[in-house]
Coordinates of C-alpha atoms in Angstrom, one line a residue:
M1 CA 102.1 91.7 66.7
S2 CA 104.8 89.4 68.6
G3 CA 104.2 87.3 71.5
S4 CA 106.9 89.4 73.3
V5 CA 104.7 92.5 72.7
F6 CA 101.6 91.0 73.5
F7 CA 103.3 90.4 77.0
L8 CA 104.8 94.0 77.2
H9 CA 101.3 95.3 76.9
M10 CA 99.2 93.4 79.0
A11 CA 101.7 93.1 81.6
G12 CA 102.1 96.8 81.5
A13 CA 98.0 97.5 81.6
V14 CA 97.7 94.3 84.6
A15 CA 100.5 96.4 86.4
L16 CA 98.4 99.9 85.9
L17 CA 95.3 98.2 87.4
L18 CA 96.7 97.0 90.5
W19 CA 98.6 99.7 91.0
A20 CA 96.0 102.3 90.6
T21 CA 93.5 100.0 93.0
R22 CA 96.6 100.1 95.2
M23 CA 96.0 104.4 94.8
V24 CA 92.4 104.3 95.7
R25 CA 92.8 101.8 98.6
T26 CA 95.6 104.0 100.1
G27 CA 93.8 107.3 99.8
V28 CA 90.6 106.1 101.1
E29 CA 92.7 104.4 104.5
R30 CA 94.4 107.6 104.4
A31 CA 91.4 109.8 104.4
Y32 CA 88.8 108.1 106.1
G33 CA 90.3 104.7 107.5
N34 CA 89.9 105.8 110.9
V35 CA 86.2 106.8 110.3
L36 CA 85.8 103.6 108.6
R37 CA 87.3 101.2 111.2
Q38 CA 85.1 103.2 114.2
R39 CA 81.5 102.6 111.9
L40 CA 83.3 98.7 111.2
R41 CA 83.4 98.6 115.3
Q42 CA 79.5 99.5 115.3
T43 CA 78.0 97.6 113.1
L44 CA 80.2 94.4 113.4
G45 CA 78.0 93.3 116.6
N46 CA 74.9 92.4 114.6
P47 CA 74.8 89.9 111.6
V48 CA 73.2 91.5 109.0
L49 CA 74.8 95.0 109.4
A50 CA 78.1 93.1 109.6
A51 CA 77.8 92.0 106.0
L52 CA 76.1 95.3 105.0
T53 CA 79.1 97.4 106.3
G54 CA 81.5 94.7 104.8
L55 CA 80.4 95.2 101.7
L56 CA 80.2 99.0 101.4
L57 CA 83.7 98.9 103.0
S58 CA 85.0 96.6 100.4
I59 CA 83.5 99.0 97.5
A60 CA 85.5 101.5 99.1
L61 CA 88.8 100.1 99.7
Q62 CA 88.1 98.4 96.1
S63 CA 90.1 95.3 98.0
S64 CA 87.7 92.5 99.6
T65 CA 91.1 91.2 101.0
A66 CA 92.3 94.5 103.1
V67 CA 88.4 94.2 104.7
T68 CA 89.4 90.5 105.5
L69 CA 92.8 92.0 107.2
L70 CA 90.6 94.6 109.3
V71 CA 88.0 92.7 110.1
G72 CA 90.7 90.0 111.3
S73 CA 92.5 92.3 113.1
F74 CA 89.3 93.1 115.2
A75 CA 88.4 89.6 115.9
G76 CA 92.0 88.8 117.1
L77 CA 91.8 91.9 119.4
G78 CA 88.6 90.8 120.9
I79 CA 86.2 93.8 119.1
V80 CA 84.1 91.8 117.6
T81 CA 83.1 88.3 117.7
G82 CA 84.5 85.6 114.7
L83 CA 80.5 85.0 113.8
S84 CA 80.0 88.6 113.0
G85 CA 83.9 88.6 111.3
I86 CA 82.6 86.0 109.2
L87 CA 79.9 87.5 108.0
A88 CA 81.3 90.9 107.3
V89 CA 83.7 89.2 105.0
R90 CA 81.2 87.8 103.2
G91 CA 79.6 90.6 102.3
A92 CA 83.0 92.3 101.5
E93 CA 83.2 90.3 98.8
V94 CA 80.1 90.8 97.3
G95 CA 81.3 93.7 97.2
S96 CA 84.5 93.2 95.2
A97 CA 82.1 91.3 92.8
L98 CA 79.5 94.2 92.4
V99 CA 83.0 96.7 91.9
V100 CA 83.9 94.3 88.9
K101 CA 81.1 95.3 87.5
I102 CA 80.7 98.9 88.3
L103 CA 83.9 99.1 86.1
S104 CA 82.4 96.8 83.1
F105 CA 80.3 100.0 82.1
D106 CA 81.7 102.6 79.5
L107 CA 83.6 104.9 81.9
T108 CA 86.3 106.2 79.4
L109 CA 84.7 110.1 79.7
L110 CA 86.0 109.4 83.3
V111 CA 89.6 109.2 82.4
P112 CA 90.4 112.6 81.3
L113 CA 87.8 113.9 84.0
C114 CA 89.1 112.0 87.2
L115 CA 92.9 113.1 86.5
L116 CA 92.4 116.4 85.8
F117 CA 90.1 117.4 88.6
G118 CA 92.4 114.7 90.9
T119 CA 95.5 116.1 89.7
S120 CA 94.0 119.9 90.5
I121 CA 92.9 118.8 93.4
F122 CA 96.3 117.3 95.0
L123 CA 98.1 120.3 93.8
A124 CA 96.2 123.3 95.2
T125 CA 96.1 122.4 98.7
E126 CA 97.9 120.8 101.5
R127 CA 95.3 119.6 103.7
R128 CA 95.7 115.8 103.8
Q129 CA 92.1 114.6 103.4
W130 CA 91.3 117.0 100.1
R131 CA 94.8 115.6 98.9
Q132 CA 94.1 111.7 99.5
F133 CA 90.8 112.7 97.3
G134 CA 92.7 113.9 94.5
R135 CA 94.6 111.0 95.0
I136 CA 91.1 108.3 95.3
L137 CA 90.3 110.6 92.0
V138 CA 93.3 109.9 90.2
G139 CA 93.7 106.1 90.9
V140 CA 89.8 106.0 89.6
G141 CA 91.3 107.4 86.1
L142 CA 93.9 105.0 86.5
L143 CA 92.2 102.3 86.8
I144 CA 89.9 103.1 83.9
L145 CA 92.6 103.9 81.7
S146 CA 94.3 100.2 82.7
L147 CA 90.8 98.1 81.5
E148 CA 91.3 100.4 78.4
M149 CA 94.7 99.2 78.0
M150 CA 94.2 95.6 78.7
G151 CA 91.1 95.9 75.7
E152 CA 93.6 97.3 73.2
A153 CA 96.5 94.7 74.3
S154 CA 94.5 91.9 73.7
E155 CA 92.7 93.1 70.6
P156 CA 95.7 91.2 68.1
L157 CA 95.1 87.9 69.8
R158 CA 92.0 87.2 67.7
Q159 CA 93.8 86.9 65.0
S160 CA 96.4 84.9 66.9
T161 CA 96.7 80.7 65.9
I162 CA 98.2 79.6 69.1
V163 CA 95.6 80.9 71.3
P164 CA 92.6 78.8 70.1
I165 CA 94.8 76.2 71.3
I166 CA 95.4 77.1 74.5
V167 CA 91.5 78.2 75.0
G168 CA 90.9 74.7 73.1
Y169 CA 92.9 72.7 76.1
L170 CA 91.7 74.8 78.8
S171 CA 87.8 74.4 77.5
S172 CA 88.8 70.3 77.4
D173 CA 90.4 70.5 80.8
P174 CA 88.3 72.5 83.4
I175 CA 90.7 71.5 86.5
T176 CA 93.6 72.8 84.9
A177 CA 91.6 75.7 84.0
F178 CA 90.4 76.2 88.0
L179 CA 94.0 75.7 88.8
L180 CA 95.9 77.9 86.6
A181 CA 93.1 81.5 87.9
A182 CA 93.7 80.6 91.0
V183 CA 97.1 80.8 90.7
V184 CA 97.1 84.1 88.3
T185 CA 94.6 85.6 90.8
Y186 CA 96.8 85.0 93.9
L187 CA 100.0 86.2 92.2
F188 CA 97.9 89.0 91.6
H189 CA 96.6 89.7 95.0
S190 CA 93.6 91.3 93.2
S191 CA 90.7 89.2 92.2
I192 CA 89.3 92.5 90.6
A193 CA 91.8 92.4 88.4
A194 CA 91.6 88.8 87.6
V195 CA 87.8 89.5 87.0
L196 CA 88.3 92.5 85.1
L197 CA 90.8 90.5 82.8
L198 CA 88.9 87.8 81.9
T199 CA 86.3 89.9 81.1
T200 CA 88.4 91.3 78.5
F201 CA 88.9 88.3 76.9
A202 CA 85.0 87.2 77.2
A203 CA 84.4 90.4 75.2
R204 CA 86.6 89.6 72.5
G205 CA 85.8 86.2 72.0
I206 CA 88.9 84.7 73.3
V207 CA 87.9 83.1 76.0
S208 CA 84.1 81.2 76.0
P209 CA 81.4 82.5 78.7
E210 CA 81.9 78.1 79.8
L211 CA 85.3 78.2 80.5
G212 CA 85.0 82.1 82.3
I213 CA 82.8 81.1 84.7
V214 CA 85.1 77.7 85.4
M215 CA 87.9 80.1 85.6
V216 CA 85.6 82.5 87.9
L217 CA 85.4 79.7 90.5
G218 CA 89.0 79.2 90.0
V219 CA 89.9 82.9 90.8
N220 CA 87.5 83.1 94.4
L221 CA 89.9 80.2 95.2
G222 CA 93.0 82.2 94.7
S223 CA 91.5 85.3 96.0
S224 CA 90.5 83.2 99.2
F225 CA 93.6 82.4 100.2
I226 CA 95.6 85.8 100.0
A227 CA 94.8 86.8 103.6
P228 CA 95.1 83.3 105.2
M229 CA 98.7 83.5 103.6
L230 CA 99.3 86.9 104.7
T231 CA 98.3 86.5 108.5
R232 CA 99.7 83.0 108.8
S233 CA 102.5 84.2 111.3
S234 CA 99.9 86.0 113.3
P235 CA 98.4 85.1 116.6
P236 CA 96.1 82.6 116.5
A237 CA 93.2 84.9 117.1
Y238 CA 93.8 86.6 114.1
R239 CA 94.1 84.0 111.6
V240 CA 90.1 82.8 112.4
V241 CA 88.4 85.3 110.3
P242 CA 90.5 84.8 107.1
L243 CA 90.9 80.9 107.5
G244 CA 87.0 80.6 108.3
N245 CA 86.6 82.9 104.8
L246 CA 89.0 80.3 102.9
L247 CA 86.4 77.4 104.1
M248 CA 83.5 78.6 103.2
R249 CA 84.5 80.6 99.7
G250 CA 87.4 78.1 98.7
L251 CA 85.1 75.3 99.2
G252 CA 82.3 76.5 98.0
S253 CA 84.1 77.2 94.7
V254 CA 85.0 73.8 94.2
V255 CA 81.9 72.7 94.9
L256 CA 80.0 74.6 92.3
L257 CA 82.7 73.9 90.3
V258 CA 82.1 70.2 90.4
A259 CA 78.3 71.1 90.1
F260 CA 79.0 72.9 86.7
I261 CA 80.9 70.2 85.2
V262 CA 78.2 67.5 86.2
F263 CA 75.0 69.4 85.4
A264 CA 76.2 71.8 82.4
P265 CA 73.4 74.4 83.5
T266 CA 72.3 76.6 81.3
L267 CA 73.8 80.5 81.0
E268 CA 70.5 82.3 79.7
P269 CA 69.8 83.9 83.4
L270 CA 72.9 85.5 83.3
G271 CA 72.5 87.4 80.3
S272 CA 73.6 87.5 76.6
D273 CA 76.5 89.2 76.5
P274 CA 79.8 87.0 77.1
A275 CA 81.5 89.6 79.4
D276 CA 78.3 89.9 81.3
R277 CA 78.0 86.0 81.6
I278 CA 81.4 86.5 83.7
I279 CA 80.8 88.7 85.8
H280 CA 77.3 87.9 86.6
A281 CA 78.5 84.4 87.5
H282 CA 81.0 86.1 90.0
I283 CA 78.2 88.0 91.9
A284 CA 75.8 85.3 91.6
F285 CA 78.6 83.1 93.4
N286 CA 79.5 85.4 96.3
V287 CA 75.7 86.1 96.7
L288 CA 75.2 82.6 97.1
I289 CA 78.1 82.1 99.3
L290 CA 77.0 84.7 101.6
I291 CA 73.2 83.2 101.8
A292 CA 74.6 79.8 102.5
G293 CA 77.3 81.1 105.0
I294 CA 74.5 82.6 107.3
P295 CA 73.1 79.0 108.1
L296 CA 76.4 77.6 107.8
S297 CA 79.0 80.2 109.7
R298 CA 78.8 78.9 113.1
L299 CA 79.7 75.4 112.2
I300 CA 82.5 77.0 110.2
L301 CA 83.6 78.8 112.8
K302 CA 83.9 76.0 114.9
A303 CA 86.0 74.3 112.6
T304 CA 88.3 77.5 112.3
E305 CA 89.3 77.4 115.6
A306 CA 89.8 73.6 115.7
I307 CA 92.3 73.9 112.9
V308 CA 93.6 77.2 114.5
A309 CA 94.0 75.6 117.8
L310 CA 95.5 72.6 116.0
Q311 CA 98.2 74.6 114.4
S312 CA 99.3 76.8 117.2
P313 CA 98.6 74.7 120.3
P314 CA 98.2 76.8 123.4
E315 CA 101.3 75.3 125.6
K316 CA 103.2 77.0 122.2
D317 CA 102.1 79.7 122.4
K318 CA 102.5 80.2 126.4
E319 CA 106.1 79.2 125.9
E320 CA 107.1 81.7 122.9
E321 CA 105.3 84.6 124.1
P322 CA 107.4 85.9 126.4
L323 CA 111.1 84.8 124.3
L324 CA 108.7 87.3 121.9
A325 CA 107.7 90.0 124.1
E326 CA 111.7 90.5 125.4
A327 CA 113.1 90.3 121.9
S328 CA 115.6 93.4 121.2
A329 CA 117.0 94.5 118.5
L330 CA 119.9 96.0 120.3
D331 CA 122.8 94.2 119.5
A332 CA 125.9 94.6 121.9
S333 CA 127.8 93.6 119.3
A334 CA 127.7 96.2 117.2
L335 CA 128.4 98.9 119.4
D336 CA 132.1 99.4 117.8
N337 CA 129.8 100.3 114.5
P338 CA 128.3 103.7 114.9
H339 CA 126.5 103.0 111.6
Q340 CA 124.8 99.7 112.2
A341 CA 124.2 100.7 115.9
L342 CA 122.2 103.4 114.6
A343 CA 120.4 101.2 112.8
N344 CA 119.6 99.0 115.3
V345 CA 118.6 101.6 117.3
T346 CA 116.3 102.8 114.7
R347 CA 115.0 99.3 114.8
E348 CA 114.1 99.3 118.1
T349 CA 112.4 102.7 118.3
V350 CA 110.1 101.4 115.4
R351 CA 109.0 98.5 117.4
M352 CA 108.7 101.1 120.3
C353 CA 106.5 103.6 117.9
E354 CA 104.3 100.2 117.6
T355 CA 103.3 99.9 120.8
V356 CA 102.7 103.5 121.2
E357 CA 100.8 103.3 117.8
F358 CA 98.7 100.1 119.7
M359 CA 98.3 102.2 123.2
L360 CA 96.6 104.9 121.0
C361 CA 94.5 103.2 119.7
R362 CA 93.1 100.9 122.5
I363 CA 92.7 104.2 124.9
L364 CA 89.4 105.1 122.5
E365 CA 88.0 102.0 122.6
L366 CA 88.2 101.8 126.2
Y367 CA 85.9 105.6 126.0
E368 CA 83.4 103.4 124.8
K369 CA 83.9 100.5 126.9
A370 CA 86.1 99.8 129.4
D371 CA 86.7 97.1 132.8
R372 CA 89.2 97.0 135.1
K373 CA 91.2 93.9 133.9
S374 CA 91.0 96.2 130.1
I375 CA 92.5 99.4 131.9
D376 CA 95.3 97.3 133.8
A377 CA 96.1 95.8 130.7
L378 CA 96.9 98.9 129.0
A379 CA 98.7 100.4 131.7
A380 CA 101.0 96.9 131.9
V381 CA 102.0 98.1 128.0
D382 CA 103.5 101.4 129.3
D383 CA 105.7 99.1 131.1
T384 CA 107.2 98.1 127.8
V385 CA 107.3 101.7 126.4
D386 CA 109.5 102.4 129.9
R387 CA 112.0 99.4 129.8
R388 CA 112.1 99.8 125.8
H389 CA 112.9 103.8 126.5
A390 CA 115.7 102.8 128.9
A391 CA 117.6 100.1 126.9
I392 CA 117.8 102.4 124.2
K393 CA 119.3 105.4 126.2
L394 CA 121.6 102.8 127.6
Y395 CA 122.7 101.6 124.4
L396 CA 122.8 105.1 122.7
A397 CA 125.1 105.7 126.0
R398 CA 127.5 103.3 124.7
I399 CA 128.1 103.6 121.2
T400 CA 131.9 104.4 120.3
R401 CA 131.8 108.0 119.9
Q402 CA 135.1 108.5 118.4
D403 CA 134.3 106.7 114.7
M404 CA 131.0 108.6 115.2
T405 CA 130.6 111.3 111.8
E406 CA 128.7 114.4 111.9
E407 CA 125.8 112.7 110.2
D408 CA 125.9 109.8 112.6
S409 CA 125.8 112.3 116.0
R410 CA 122.7 114.0 114.5
R411 CA 121.0 110.9 114.0
C412 CA 121.5 109.7 117.9
Q413 CA 120.2 112.9 118.9
E414 CA 117.5 113.1 117.2
L415 CA 116.9 109.0 117.8
L416 CA 117.3 109.9 121.5
G417 CA 114.5 112.8 121.2
V418 CA 112.2 110.7 119.5
C419 CA 112.1 108.3 122.4
V420 CA 111.9 110.7 124.9
K421 CA 108.9 111.8 123.1
L422 CA 107.5 108.0 122.7
E423 CA 107.7 108.0 126.6
Q424 CA 105.8 111.1 127.1
V425 CA 102.8 109.9 125.0
G426 CA 102.6 106.8 126.9
D427 CA 102.9 108.4 130.2
I428 CA 100.3 110.9 128.9
I429 CA 97.8 107.9 127.6
V430 CA 98.4 106.2 130.9
R431 CA 98.4 108.7 133.8
N432 CA 95.8 111.1 132.0
M433 CA 93.7 109.7 129.6
L434 CA 93.4 106.2 131.5
A435 CA 92.4 108.5 134.6
H436 CA 89.6 109.2 132.5
V437 CA 88.6 106.3 131.8
E438 CA 88.3 105.1 135.1
K439 CA 86.1 108.5 136.3
K440 CA 83.7 107.9 133.3
M441 CA 83.6 104.7 134.3
E442 CA 82.9 105.3 138.2
R443 CA 80.5 108.0 137.8
G444 CA 78.6 105.9 134.9
V445 CA 78.4 108.7 132.5
E446 CA 77.8 109.1 128.8
F447 CA 79.2 111.6 126.5
T448 CA 76.5 113.1 124.3
E449 CA 76.3 111.8 120.3
E450 CA 77.5 115.2 119.0
G451 CA 80.7 114.8 121.6
W452 CA 81.6 112.0 121.1
R453 CA 81.4 112.2 117.8
E454 CA 84.0 115.6 118.4
L455 CA 86.0 112.9 120.0
A456 CA 86.7 110.2 118.0
S457 CA 87.3 112.9 114.7
F458 CA 89.7 114.3 116.9
H459 CA 91.5 111.3 118.2
A460 CA 91.1 109.9 114.1
S461 CA 93.2 112.3 113.5
V462 CA 96.0 112.4 116.2
L463 CA 96.0 108.6 114.9
A464 CA 96.7 109.5 111.1
N465 CA 99.5 112.1 112.5
A466 CA 101.3 109.7 114.5
R467 CA 101.3 107.2 111.5
L468 CA 102.8 109.8 109.7
A469 CA 105.3 110.2 112.2
F470 CA 106.6 106.9 112.5
N471 CA 106.8 106.4 109.1
L472 CA 108.9 109.7 109.4
L473 CA 111.4 108.2 111.3
V474 CA 112.2 106.0 108.9
T475 CA 111.5 107.5 105.5
Q476 CA 113.2 110.8 106.3
D477 CA 110.8 112.6 103.8
T478 CA 110.1 116.2 103.5
E479 CA 107.0 115.8 101.9
T480 CA 105.3 114.3 105.5
A481 CA 107.7 116.1 107.0
R482 CA 105.8 119.4 105.9
E483 CA 102.5 117.5 106.1
L484 CA 102.9 116.7 109.9
V485 CA 103.8 120.4 110.9
M486 CA 100.6 121.6 108.9
E487 CA 98.6 118.9 110.8
K488 CA 99.8 120.3 114.0
D489 CA 98.5 123.9 113.1
R490 CA 95.1 122.7 111.5
L491 CA 94.5 120.5 114.9
R492 CA 95.4 123.4 116.6
D493 CA 92.3 125.3 115.4
V494 CA 90.1 122.1 115.3
E495 CA 90.5 121.7 118.8
K496 CA 89.5 125.4 119.7
E497 CA 86.1 125.3 117.6
T498 CA 85.3 121.4 119.6
S499 CA 85.7 123.6 122.9
Q500 CA 83.5 126.2 121.3
R501 CA 81.2 124.1 120.5
H502 CA 81.4 121.8 123.8
F503 CA 80.8 125.1 125.4
E504 CA 77.7 126.3 123.4
R505 CA 75.9 123.2 124.3
L506 CA 76.9 123.9 128.2
R507 CA 74.9 127.1 127.8
Q508 CA 72.3 124.9 126.8
G509 CA 71.7 123.5 129.6
T510 CA 72.6 119.9 127.9
E511 CA 72.8 117.7 130.7
Q512 CA 75.0 114.8 129.4
S513 CA 77.5 117.4 128.1
V514 CA 77.6 118.9 132.1
E515 CA 78.5 115.5 133.5
T516 CA 81.4 114.7 131.1
S517 CA 82.8 118.0 130.2
S518 CA 85.7 117.9 132.2
I519 CA 86.4 114.7 130.8
H520 CA 85.6 115.7 127.4
L521 CA 88.1 119.1 127.6
D522 CA 90.6 117.0 129.2
T523 CA 90.7 114.6 126.6
I524 CA 91.1 116.6 123.8
R525 CA 93.6 118.5 125.7
D526 CA 95.9 115.4 126.3
L527 CA 95.3 114.3 122.8
K528 CA 97.0 117.7 121.2
Q529 CA 99.5 117.1 123.8
I530 CA 100.3 114.0 121.8
N531 CA 100.0 115.5 118.5
S532 CA 102.5 118.3 119.5
L533 CA 104.6 115.8 120.6
L534 CA 104.8 114.0 117.5
A535 CA 105.0 116.7 115.4
T536 CA 108.0 117.3 116.7
F537 CA 109.6 114.8 114.6
A538 CA 109.4 116.5 112.1
Y539 CA 111.8 119.5 112.8
P540 CA 115.2 117.0 112.2
V541 CA 114.1 116.5 108.6
L542 CA 112.8 120.0 107.9
E543 CA 116.2 121.7 109.5
E544 CA 118.2 119.7 107.8
R545 CA 116.8 120.7 104.4
G546 CA 116.5 124.0 105.5
L547 CA 112.9 124.3 105.8
L548 CA 112.4 125.7 109.0
S549 CA 112.6 129.6 110.0
G550 CA 112.9 129.7 113.5
S551 CA 110.1 127.2 114.8
R552 CA 107.9 127.8 111.9
L553 CA 107.6 126.5 108.2
K554 CA 109.2 129.1 105.6
P555 CA 106.3 129.7 102.4
D556 CA 107.0 127.5 99.4

């Protein structure tokens, strides 16, 4: 096999691996993301539970980077402490290493089963959660298939005359091997893919266990750079956890590299199989950093906060924040070009969507724990929504009408309707739901465990639908529009079932249910109203494609 053919096959296998990993991660996020986030918020207060939750979440999402970004955002919002966040990420790194171990077993039989059942489930139903479960199964099948492809693609390297020279050089120069592995991992944006590639080479005798362990340490260094680079433009508080992980994991990989080169320890405790030695070394490294991280986490947190403070002086943040907050995409010079002006409105409307999404996320957190300062802060966010709504309406009214096509006119009306609905959603959150939060806080009452679970689940569904609606604004995708309308019907049924269960608890005389009855029912009603408003984003898309019959979907 020629070199170009080998690289083509290997590149295809790695690309499939990255894509399959992404399929699994996005499937889990879409189907169970809000539940996972809620569980994570509940456990991050306890350091041990934080590490364990990070581990399990990393296995579910197939990515420690995704967990790092999620935990970093929680720390940035003040939901969790930086200390708990750093420990949760340490657990996530161990979880990511365990995923590699799981995938190292012979799972060939799962490929046809996952592809068959995953595709069948995805095509057999329109329910979002089941379709995403089917997507996850297909992703797992493709992931295992990509490993087989990598193994087959690397087989001819055994007979290569060039590979021994390259491997021999890297074996004699561990620093270069270490840095090469770090760069490749950063380019992959996946430590799982990088370690699996190494184990494939080791299993075929291409890479020795000693070189593999050096490169595994490089993989951990490269992986620790991904989250800090992705959050480099975020507010300072959001960067603390990712940077703390870089300090702990990155420095740990360098220290252990030096120790491995100097002391050359025996590899017998890691197993006899070359691939197993590399995988076990990867797991052992992350377990060791987790154990070391428990006593060192406070020191790492202080060092990280000091570095972030040096990178972002408080005076600069205060000066620039108002300018950034008031930035607008509504360029007056584009008013004579309707198509460009409408593109500007779309960008500004997306910013309005992001603000409403933040309000919708934040409101449930206030139902759990609220104070006057937090309530006033969320109410002030609604002023931003109102200002953008007014600015967009005025801008749309000033667009030159004579040069506007029929398509532009339709888009103009659609964007105006979207802005009105977003402003109404903001009003419901502030005028209705914040009032419920205040009432709950003043009375000092708490929901029953079942009642809170129902509210959180209903809110998670509405939030997921809100994200669908916001994506639809840009993509204009028919399938997303259909899903959004069908979710409206489903939530109507869920609302009836939730109310029935609530009244059943009232009949049983549950004291907490009586105390929180009006708050519970009014919150469900408000969330249902928000969902109905957001579902209207789908109607212009479906109507344009002839998929609406009156106000209902036509059957397939």
